[in-house]
Short mmCIF file of C-alpha atoms and ligand atoms in Angstrom, two decimals:
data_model
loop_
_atom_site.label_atom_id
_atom_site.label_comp_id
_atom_site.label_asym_id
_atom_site.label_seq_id
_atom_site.Cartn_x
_atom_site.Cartn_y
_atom_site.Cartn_z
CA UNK A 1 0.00 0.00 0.00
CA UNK A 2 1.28 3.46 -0.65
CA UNK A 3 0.13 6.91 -1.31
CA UNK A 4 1.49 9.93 -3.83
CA UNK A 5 4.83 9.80 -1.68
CA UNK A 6 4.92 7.17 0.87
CA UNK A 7 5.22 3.03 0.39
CA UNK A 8 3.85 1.58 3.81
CA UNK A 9 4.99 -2.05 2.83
CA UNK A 10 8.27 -2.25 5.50
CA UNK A 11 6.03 -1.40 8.25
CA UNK A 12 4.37 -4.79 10.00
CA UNK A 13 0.62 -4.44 9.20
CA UNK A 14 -0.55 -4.70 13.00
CA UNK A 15 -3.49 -2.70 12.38
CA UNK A 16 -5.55 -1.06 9.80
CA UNK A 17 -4.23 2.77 9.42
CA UNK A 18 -5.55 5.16 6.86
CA UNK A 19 -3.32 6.40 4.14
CA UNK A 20 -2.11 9.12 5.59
CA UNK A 21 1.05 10.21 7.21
CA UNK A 22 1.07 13.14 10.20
CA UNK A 23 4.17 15.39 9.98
CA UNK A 24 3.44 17.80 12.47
CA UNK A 25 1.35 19.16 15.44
CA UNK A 26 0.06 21.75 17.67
CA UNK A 27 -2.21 21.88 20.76
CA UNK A 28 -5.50 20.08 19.52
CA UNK A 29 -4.31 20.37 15.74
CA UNK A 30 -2.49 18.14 13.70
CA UNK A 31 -1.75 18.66 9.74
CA UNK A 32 -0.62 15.40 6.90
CA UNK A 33 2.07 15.68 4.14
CA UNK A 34 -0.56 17.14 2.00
CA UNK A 35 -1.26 19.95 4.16
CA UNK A 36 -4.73 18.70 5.77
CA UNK A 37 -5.49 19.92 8.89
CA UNK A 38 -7.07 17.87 11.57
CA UNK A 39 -9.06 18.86 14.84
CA UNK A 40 -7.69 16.07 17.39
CA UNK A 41 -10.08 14.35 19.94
CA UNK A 42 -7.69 11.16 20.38
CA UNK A 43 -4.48 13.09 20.99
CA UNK A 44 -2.16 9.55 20.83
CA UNK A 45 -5.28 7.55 22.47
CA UNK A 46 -5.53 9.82 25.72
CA UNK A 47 -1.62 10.52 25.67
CA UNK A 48 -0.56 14.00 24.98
CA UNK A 49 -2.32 15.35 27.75
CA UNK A 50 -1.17 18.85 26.89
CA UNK A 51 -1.57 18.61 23.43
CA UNK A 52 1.19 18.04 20.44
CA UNK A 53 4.48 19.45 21.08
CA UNK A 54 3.77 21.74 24.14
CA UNK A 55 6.92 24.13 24.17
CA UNK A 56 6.53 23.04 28.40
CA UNK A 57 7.71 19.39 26.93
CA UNK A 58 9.76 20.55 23.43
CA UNK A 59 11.85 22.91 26.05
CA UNK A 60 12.76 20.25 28.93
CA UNK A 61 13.33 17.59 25.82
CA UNK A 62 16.12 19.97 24.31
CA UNK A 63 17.43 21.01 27.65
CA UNK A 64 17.69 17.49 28.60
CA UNK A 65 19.49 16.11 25.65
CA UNK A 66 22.28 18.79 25.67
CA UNK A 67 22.92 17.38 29.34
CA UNK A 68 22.69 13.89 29.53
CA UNK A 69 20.88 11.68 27.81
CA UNK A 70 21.42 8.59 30.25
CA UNK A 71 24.20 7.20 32.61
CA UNK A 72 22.84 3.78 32.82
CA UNK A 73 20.20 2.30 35.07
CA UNK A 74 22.85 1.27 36.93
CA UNK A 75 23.58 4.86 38.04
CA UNK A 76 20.87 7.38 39.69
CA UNK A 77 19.94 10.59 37.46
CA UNK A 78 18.31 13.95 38.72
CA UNK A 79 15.42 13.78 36.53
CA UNK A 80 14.07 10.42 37.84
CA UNK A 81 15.34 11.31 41.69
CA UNK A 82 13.01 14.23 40.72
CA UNK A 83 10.14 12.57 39.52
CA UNK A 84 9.68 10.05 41.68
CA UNK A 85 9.93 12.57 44.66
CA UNK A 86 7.40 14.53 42.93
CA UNK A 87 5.40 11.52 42.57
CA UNK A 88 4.99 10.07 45.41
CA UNK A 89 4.67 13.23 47.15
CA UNK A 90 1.35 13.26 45.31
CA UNK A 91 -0.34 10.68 45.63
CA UNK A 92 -0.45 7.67 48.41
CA UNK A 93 2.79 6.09 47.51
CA UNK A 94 5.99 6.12 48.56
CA UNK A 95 8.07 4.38 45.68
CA UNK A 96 8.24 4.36 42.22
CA UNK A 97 10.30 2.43 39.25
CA UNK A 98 9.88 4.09 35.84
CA UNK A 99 9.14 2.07 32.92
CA UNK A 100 8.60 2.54 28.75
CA UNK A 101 5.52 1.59 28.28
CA UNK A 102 1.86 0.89 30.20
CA UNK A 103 2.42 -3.07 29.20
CA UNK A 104 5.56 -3.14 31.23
CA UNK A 105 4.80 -1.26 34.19
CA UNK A 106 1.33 -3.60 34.43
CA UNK A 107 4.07 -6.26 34.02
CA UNK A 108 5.96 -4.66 36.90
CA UNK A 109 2.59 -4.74 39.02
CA UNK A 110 2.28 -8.23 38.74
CA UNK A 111 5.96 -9.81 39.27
CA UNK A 112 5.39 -7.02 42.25
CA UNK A 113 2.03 -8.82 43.50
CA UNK A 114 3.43 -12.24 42.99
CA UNK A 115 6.79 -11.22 44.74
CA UNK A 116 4.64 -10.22 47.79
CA UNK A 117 2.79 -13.59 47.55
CA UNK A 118 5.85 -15.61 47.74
CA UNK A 119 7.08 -13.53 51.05
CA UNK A 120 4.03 -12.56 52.70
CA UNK A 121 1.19 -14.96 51.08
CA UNK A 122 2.71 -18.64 50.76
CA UNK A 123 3.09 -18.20 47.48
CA UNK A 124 -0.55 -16.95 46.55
CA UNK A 125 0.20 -15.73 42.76
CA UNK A 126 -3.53 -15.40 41.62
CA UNK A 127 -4.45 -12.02 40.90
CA UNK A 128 -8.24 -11.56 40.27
CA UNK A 129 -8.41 -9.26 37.23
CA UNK A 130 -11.67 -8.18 35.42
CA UNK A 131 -14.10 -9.38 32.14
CA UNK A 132 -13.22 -6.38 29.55
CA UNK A 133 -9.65 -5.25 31.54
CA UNK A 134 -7.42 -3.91 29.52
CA UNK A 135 -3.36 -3.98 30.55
CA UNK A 136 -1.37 -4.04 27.38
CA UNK A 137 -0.18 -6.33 24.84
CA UNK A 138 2.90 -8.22 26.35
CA UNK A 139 2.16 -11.96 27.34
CA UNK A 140 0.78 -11.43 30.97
CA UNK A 141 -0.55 -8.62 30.12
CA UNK A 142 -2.80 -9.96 27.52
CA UNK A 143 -3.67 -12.68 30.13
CA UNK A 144 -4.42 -9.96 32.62
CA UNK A 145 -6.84 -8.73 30.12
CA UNK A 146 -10.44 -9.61 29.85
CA UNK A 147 -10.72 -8.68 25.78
CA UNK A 148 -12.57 -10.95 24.32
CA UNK A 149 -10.43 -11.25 21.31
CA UNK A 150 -6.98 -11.53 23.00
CA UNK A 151 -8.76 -14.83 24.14
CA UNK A 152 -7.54 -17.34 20.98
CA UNK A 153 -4.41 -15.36 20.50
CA UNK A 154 -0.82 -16.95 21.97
CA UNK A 155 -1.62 -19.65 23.73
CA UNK A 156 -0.77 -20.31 26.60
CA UNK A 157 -1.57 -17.83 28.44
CA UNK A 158 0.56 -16.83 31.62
CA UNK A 159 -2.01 -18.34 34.22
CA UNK A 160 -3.28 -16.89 37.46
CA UNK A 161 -5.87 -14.11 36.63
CA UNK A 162 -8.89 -15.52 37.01
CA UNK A 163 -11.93 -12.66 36.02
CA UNK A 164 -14.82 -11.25 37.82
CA UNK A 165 -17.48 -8.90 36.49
CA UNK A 166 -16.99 -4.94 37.18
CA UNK A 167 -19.19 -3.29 39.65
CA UNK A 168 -20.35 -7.00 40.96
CA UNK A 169 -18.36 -7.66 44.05
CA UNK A 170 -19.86 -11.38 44.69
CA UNK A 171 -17.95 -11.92 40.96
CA UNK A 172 -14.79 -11.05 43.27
CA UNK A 173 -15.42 -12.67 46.67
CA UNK A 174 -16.11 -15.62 44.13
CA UNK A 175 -12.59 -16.12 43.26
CA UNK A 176 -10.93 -15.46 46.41
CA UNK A 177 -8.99 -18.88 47.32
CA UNK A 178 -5.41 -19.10 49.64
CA UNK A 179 -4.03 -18.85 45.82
CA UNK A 180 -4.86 -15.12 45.48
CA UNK A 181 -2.60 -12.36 46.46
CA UNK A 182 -4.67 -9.07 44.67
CA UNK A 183 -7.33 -8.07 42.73
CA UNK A 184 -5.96 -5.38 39.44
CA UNK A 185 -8.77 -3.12 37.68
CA UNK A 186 -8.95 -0.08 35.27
CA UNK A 187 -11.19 2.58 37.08
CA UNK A 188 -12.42 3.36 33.68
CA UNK A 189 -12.32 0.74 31.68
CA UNK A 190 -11.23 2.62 28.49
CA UNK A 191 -10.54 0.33 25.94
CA UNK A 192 -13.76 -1.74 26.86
CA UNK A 193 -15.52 1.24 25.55
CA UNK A 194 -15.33 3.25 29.11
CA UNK A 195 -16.98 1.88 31.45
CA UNK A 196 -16.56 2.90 34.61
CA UNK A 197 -16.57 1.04 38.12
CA UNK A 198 -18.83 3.06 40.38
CA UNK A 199 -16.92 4.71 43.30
CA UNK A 200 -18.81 2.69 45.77
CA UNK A 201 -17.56 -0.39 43.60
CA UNK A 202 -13.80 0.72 44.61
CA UNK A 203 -14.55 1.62 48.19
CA UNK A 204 -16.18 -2.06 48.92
CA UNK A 205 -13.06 -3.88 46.36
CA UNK A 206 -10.75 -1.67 49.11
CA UNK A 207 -12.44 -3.08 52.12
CA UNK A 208 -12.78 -6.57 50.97
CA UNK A 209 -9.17 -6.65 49.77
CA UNK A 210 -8.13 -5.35 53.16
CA UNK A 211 -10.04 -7.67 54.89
CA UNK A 212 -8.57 -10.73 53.05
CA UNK A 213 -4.80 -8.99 53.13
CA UNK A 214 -5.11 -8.68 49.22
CA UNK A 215 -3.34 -5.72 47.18
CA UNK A 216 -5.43 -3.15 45.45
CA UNK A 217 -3.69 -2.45 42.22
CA UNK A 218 -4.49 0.06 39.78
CA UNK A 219 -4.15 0.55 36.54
CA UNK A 220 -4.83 4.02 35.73
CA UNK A 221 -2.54 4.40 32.45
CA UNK A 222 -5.85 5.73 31.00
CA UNK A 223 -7.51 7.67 33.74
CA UNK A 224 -4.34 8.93 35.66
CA UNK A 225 -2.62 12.47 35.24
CA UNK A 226 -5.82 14.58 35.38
CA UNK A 227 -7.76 12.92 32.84
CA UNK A 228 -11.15 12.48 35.14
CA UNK A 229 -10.59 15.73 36.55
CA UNK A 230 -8.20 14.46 39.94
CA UNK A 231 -4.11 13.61 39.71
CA UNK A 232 -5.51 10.24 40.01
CA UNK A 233 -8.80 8.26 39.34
CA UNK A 234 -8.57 6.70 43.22
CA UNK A 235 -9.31 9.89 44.44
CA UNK A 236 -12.73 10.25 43.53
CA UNK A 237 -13.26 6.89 45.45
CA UNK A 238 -11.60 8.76 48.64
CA UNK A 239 -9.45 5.10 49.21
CA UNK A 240 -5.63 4.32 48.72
CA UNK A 241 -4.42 1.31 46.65
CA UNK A 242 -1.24 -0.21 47.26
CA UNK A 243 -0.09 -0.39 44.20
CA UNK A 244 -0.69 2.16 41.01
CA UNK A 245 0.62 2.37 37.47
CA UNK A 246 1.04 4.97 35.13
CA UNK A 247 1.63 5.42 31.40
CA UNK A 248 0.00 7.45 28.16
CA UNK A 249 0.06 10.87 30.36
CA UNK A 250 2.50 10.83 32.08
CA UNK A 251 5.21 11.49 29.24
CA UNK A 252 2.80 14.22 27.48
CA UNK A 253 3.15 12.26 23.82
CA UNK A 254 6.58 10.55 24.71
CA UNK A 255 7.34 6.81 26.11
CA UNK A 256 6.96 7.18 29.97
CA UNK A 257 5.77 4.78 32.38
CA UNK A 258 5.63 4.45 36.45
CA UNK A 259 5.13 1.50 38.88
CA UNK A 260 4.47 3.45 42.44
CA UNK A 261 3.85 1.40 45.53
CA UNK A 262 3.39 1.96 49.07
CA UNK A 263 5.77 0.73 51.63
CA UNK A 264 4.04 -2.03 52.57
CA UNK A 265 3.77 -3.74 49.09
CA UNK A 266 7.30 -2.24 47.69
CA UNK A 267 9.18 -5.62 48.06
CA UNK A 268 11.54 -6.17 45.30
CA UNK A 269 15.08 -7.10 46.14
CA UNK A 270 18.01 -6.68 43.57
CA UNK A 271 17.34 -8.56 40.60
CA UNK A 272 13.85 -8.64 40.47
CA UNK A 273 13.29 -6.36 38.35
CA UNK A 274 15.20 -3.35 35.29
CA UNK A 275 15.34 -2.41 32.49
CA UNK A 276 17.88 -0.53 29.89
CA UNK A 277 15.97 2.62 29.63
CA UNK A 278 13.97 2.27 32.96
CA UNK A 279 14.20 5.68 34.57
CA UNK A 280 16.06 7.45 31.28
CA UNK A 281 16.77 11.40 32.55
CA UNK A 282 15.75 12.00 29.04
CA UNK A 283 11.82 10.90 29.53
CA UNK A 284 11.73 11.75 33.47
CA UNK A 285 12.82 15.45 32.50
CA UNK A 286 8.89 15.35 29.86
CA UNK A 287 7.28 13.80 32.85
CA UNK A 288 8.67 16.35 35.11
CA UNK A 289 7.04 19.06 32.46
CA UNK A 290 3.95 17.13 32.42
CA UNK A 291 3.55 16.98 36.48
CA UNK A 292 4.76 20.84 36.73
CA UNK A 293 1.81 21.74 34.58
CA UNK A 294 -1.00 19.09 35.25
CA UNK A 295 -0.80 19.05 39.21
CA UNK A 296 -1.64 23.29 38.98
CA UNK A 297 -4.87 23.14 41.00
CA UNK A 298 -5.92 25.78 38.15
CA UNK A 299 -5.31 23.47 35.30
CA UNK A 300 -7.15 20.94 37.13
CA UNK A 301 -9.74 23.44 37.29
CA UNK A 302 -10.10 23.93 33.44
CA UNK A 303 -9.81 20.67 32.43
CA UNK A 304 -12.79 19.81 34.48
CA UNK A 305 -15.03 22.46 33.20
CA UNK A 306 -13.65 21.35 29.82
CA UNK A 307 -15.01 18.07 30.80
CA UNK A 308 -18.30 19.07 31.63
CA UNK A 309 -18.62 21.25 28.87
CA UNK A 310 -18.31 18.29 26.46
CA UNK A 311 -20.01 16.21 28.45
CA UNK A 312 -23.62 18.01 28.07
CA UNK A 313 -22.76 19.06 24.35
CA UNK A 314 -22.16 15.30 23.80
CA UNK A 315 -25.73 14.59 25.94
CA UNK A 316 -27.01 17.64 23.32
CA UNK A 317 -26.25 15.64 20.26
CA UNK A 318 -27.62 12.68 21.53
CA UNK A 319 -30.52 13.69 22.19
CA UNK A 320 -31.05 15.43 18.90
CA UNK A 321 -30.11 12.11 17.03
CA UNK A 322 -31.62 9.72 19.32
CA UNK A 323 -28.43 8.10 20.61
CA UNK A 324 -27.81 6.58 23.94
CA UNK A 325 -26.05 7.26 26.81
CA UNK A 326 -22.57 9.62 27.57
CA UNK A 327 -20.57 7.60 30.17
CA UNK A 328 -17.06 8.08 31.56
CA UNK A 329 -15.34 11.63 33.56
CA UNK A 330 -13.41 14.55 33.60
CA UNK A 331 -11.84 14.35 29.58
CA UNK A 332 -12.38 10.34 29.20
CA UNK A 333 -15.99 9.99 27.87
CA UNK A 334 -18.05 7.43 25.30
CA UNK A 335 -20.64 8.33 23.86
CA UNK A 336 -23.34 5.12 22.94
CA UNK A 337 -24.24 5.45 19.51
CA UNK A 338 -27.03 2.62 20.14
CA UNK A 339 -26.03 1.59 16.74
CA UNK A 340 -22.71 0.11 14.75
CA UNK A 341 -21.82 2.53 13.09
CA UNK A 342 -18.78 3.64 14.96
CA UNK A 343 -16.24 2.68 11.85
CA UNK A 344 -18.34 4.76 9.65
CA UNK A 345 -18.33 7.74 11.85
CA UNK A 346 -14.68 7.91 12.54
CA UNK A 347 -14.20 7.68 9.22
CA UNK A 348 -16.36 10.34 8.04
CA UNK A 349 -15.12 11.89 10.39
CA UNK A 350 -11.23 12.18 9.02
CA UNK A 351 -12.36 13.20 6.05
CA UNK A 352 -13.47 16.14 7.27
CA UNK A 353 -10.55 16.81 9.18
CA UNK A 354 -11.66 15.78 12.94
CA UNK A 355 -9.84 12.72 14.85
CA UNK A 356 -12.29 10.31 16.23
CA UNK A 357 -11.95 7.10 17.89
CA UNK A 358 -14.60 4.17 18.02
CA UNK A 359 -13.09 1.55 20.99
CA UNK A 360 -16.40 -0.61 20.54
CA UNK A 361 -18.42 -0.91 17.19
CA UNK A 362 -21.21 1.34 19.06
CA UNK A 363 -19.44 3.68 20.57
CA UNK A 364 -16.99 6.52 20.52
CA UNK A 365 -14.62 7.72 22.73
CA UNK A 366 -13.15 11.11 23.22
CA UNK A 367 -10.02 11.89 25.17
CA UNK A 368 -9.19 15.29 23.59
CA UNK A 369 -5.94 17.24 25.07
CA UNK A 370 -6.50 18.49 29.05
CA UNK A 371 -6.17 21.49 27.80
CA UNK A 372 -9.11 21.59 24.67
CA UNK A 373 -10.46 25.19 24.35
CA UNK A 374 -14.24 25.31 24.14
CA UNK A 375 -14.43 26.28 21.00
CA UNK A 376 -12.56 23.14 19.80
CA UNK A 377 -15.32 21.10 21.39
CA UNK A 378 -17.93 23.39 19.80
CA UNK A 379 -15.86 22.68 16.24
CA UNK A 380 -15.68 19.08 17.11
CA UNK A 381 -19.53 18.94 17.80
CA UNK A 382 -20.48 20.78 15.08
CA UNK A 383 -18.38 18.58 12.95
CA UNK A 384 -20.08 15.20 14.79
CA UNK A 385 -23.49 16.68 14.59
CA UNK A 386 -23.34 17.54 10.67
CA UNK A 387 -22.03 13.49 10.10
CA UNK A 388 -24.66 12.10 12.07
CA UNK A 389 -27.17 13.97 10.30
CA UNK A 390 -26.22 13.18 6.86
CA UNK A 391 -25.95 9.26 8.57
CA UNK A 392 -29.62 9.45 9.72
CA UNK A 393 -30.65 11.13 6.27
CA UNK A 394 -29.07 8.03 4.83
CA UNK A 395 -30.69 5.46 6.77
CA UNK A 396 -34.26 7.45 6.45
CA UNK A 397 -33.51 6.97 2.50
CA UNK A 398 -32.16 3.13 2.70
C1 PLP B 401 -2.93 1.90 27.04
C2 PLP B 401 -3.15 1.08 28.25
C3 PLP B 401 -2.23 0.09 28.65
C4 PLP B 401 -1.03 -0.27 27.83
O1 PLP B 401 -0.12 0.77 27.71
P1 PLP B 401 0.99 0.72 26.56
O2 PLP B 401 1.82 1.95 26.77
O3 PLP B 401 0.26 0.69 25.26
O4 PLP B 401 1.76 -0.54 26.77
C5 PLP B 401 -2.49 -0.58 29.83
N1 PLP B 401 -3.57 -0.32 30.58
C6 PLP B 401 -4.47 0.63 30.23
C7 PLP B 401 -5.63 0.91 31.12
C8 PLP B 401 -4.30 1.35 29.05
O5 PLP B 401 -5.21 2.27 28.69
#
């Protein structure tokens, strides 16, 4: 496949991608080789949370890289020293080990988990994870996952992660056996289609695990770094998990990860766990950007009314068009389009220039920048509302 000046063929088809190839961006804008400009309500799937190429991350990238642009893991570095201080004073926990990627720091979370079984537990290894989970795409990952489709692929699986049904907490008590050392959840399932677990969900999955002397891991790749309107989903829920993971945000468009644990579960000896590029000053000095800017009580601020703001426009539209429900908070939100016809709409949708993402067949999701202006989400609903009338004009003809 190609178009007027790129061949895609060296590049491992591992999903379908339009024919089109992004060469630069700008706060909720993006433009192609052609010159096309695009309005962007995906922003890297929920990543750049202060848009494309904030001159807060460009500037601490550039001033990084004339410094040092890593020692070794081998070696401390003041950017991660920095981070993790800033991290874990926070939020609830009090140490952290950077990683690339969401997949490994979930993969982090559970040699963690099963490190704690085998001092504190007997062993226990089991960690109860959840029907439509998402944690990444490395072997135990996928396992940890409750996609439906990941289901046939690479057998077999990494065992131990028996599933139980969001929101039900008999699905949980269910599983609990002298195997199980934690229970691991999304607050917002995101890639399920977001769907979140109430906050009285998380406060009962606290006291249960508590009771049983399970840990309480998050994963809030998706919904940490402001994007439900706190630092951090657990918030809302007013409890503390033991163990937390970080990704997408955190590095503002770059590849930044974080494993944070409290005391009590922070058990690995030398050995256990590294990584080449684990704690890079390079990446901690973006996250360090990223933190300065998102943990500004006024930012916070914003982005919620940003949130709400698209929220009721969304609500608006449906309405008007007969759709379903808007679910989700803060700047993670579906809305159900009570029909499949999510393909269609994204792709309408990019040809007129707006990025839109459909995680389920009848839904969309929109995780726009944290810092969206309200006239981008007027533009973007204006641009949603014209393709879902012409859709319904369609169907009224067909
Ligand atoms: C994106 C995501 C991951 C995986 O992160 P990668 O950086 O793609 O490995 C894990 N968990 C959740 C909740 C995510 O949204």
């Amino acid at each position: 496949m190609s178009n007027a000046t790129h061949s895609f063929d060296a590049l491992m088809e591992i999903t379908s991608r339009p024919p089109t190839v992004f060469v630069r961006g700008e706060g909720s804008l993006l433009w192609d080789d052609s010159g096309k400009r695009y309005l962007d309500f995906i922003q890297g799937w929920a990543v750049n949370c202060l848009g494309h190429s904030p001159p807060a991350i460009a500037d601490a990238l550039a001033a990084q890289a004339k410094l040092l642009l890593t020692p070794s893991p081998a070696f401390y570095n003041g950017p991660s020293l920095a981070l993790a201080k800033a991290l874990t004073d926070q939020s609830c926990f009090d140490q952290v080990f950077f990683a690339n990627s969401g997949a490994e720091a979930n993969e982090g979370a559970i040699k963690l988990a099963r490190k704690y079984g085998a001092l504190h537990r007997n062993g226990a290894y089991e960690i109860i994870t959840f029907e439509g989970g998402f944690h990444g795409r490395t072997l135990a990952t996928m396992s940890a996952s409750g996609k439906k489709a990941f289901e046939p692929l690479f057998e077999p699986k990494v065992p131990g992660f028996p599933k139980a049904r969001l929101n039900d907490l008999d699905s949980v008590k269910r599983l609990i056996t002298e195997k199980t050392v934690g229970v691991m959840l999304e607050p917002i399932q995101g890639e399920a289609g977001v769907w979140p677990a109430t906050d009285e969900f998380l406060q009962a999955l606290r006291a249960l695990t508590e009771a049983h002397g399970l840990l309480l891991i998050f994963d809030e790749i998706q919904t940490g770094m402001g994007r439900t309107g706190k630092l951090f989903h657990y918030e809302h829920a007013g409890i503390e998990p033991d163990i937390m993971t970080l990704g997408k945000g955190i590095g503002g468009g770059v590849p930044l990860a974080a494993l944070l644990a409290t005391d009590k579960a922070s058990c690995f000896a030398h050995g256990d766990q590294g990584g080449t590029f684990n704690g890079n000053p390079l990446m901690c000095a973006a996250g360090l950007a990223v933190l300065a800017e998102v943990s500004k009580p006024e930012f916070l601020k914003s982005a919620i009314d940003a949130g709400l703001f698209l929220e009721s426009e969304l609500q608006r539209i449906s309405a008007r068009h007969g759709l379903g429900e808007v679910r989700g908070r803060g700047l993670l939100l579906a809305l159900d389009l009570k029909h499949p016809i999510g393909a269609s709409v994204v792709a309408q949708a990019l040809a007129d220039g707006i990025l839109l993402n459909s995680p389920q067949p009848d839904a969309l999701r929109f995780m726009p920048a944290l810092n969206v202006s309200r006239e981008e989400i007027s533009q973007m609903i204006d641009g949603l509302d014209a393709i879902l009338t012409r859709m319904g004009a369609a169907r009224r003809v067909a």
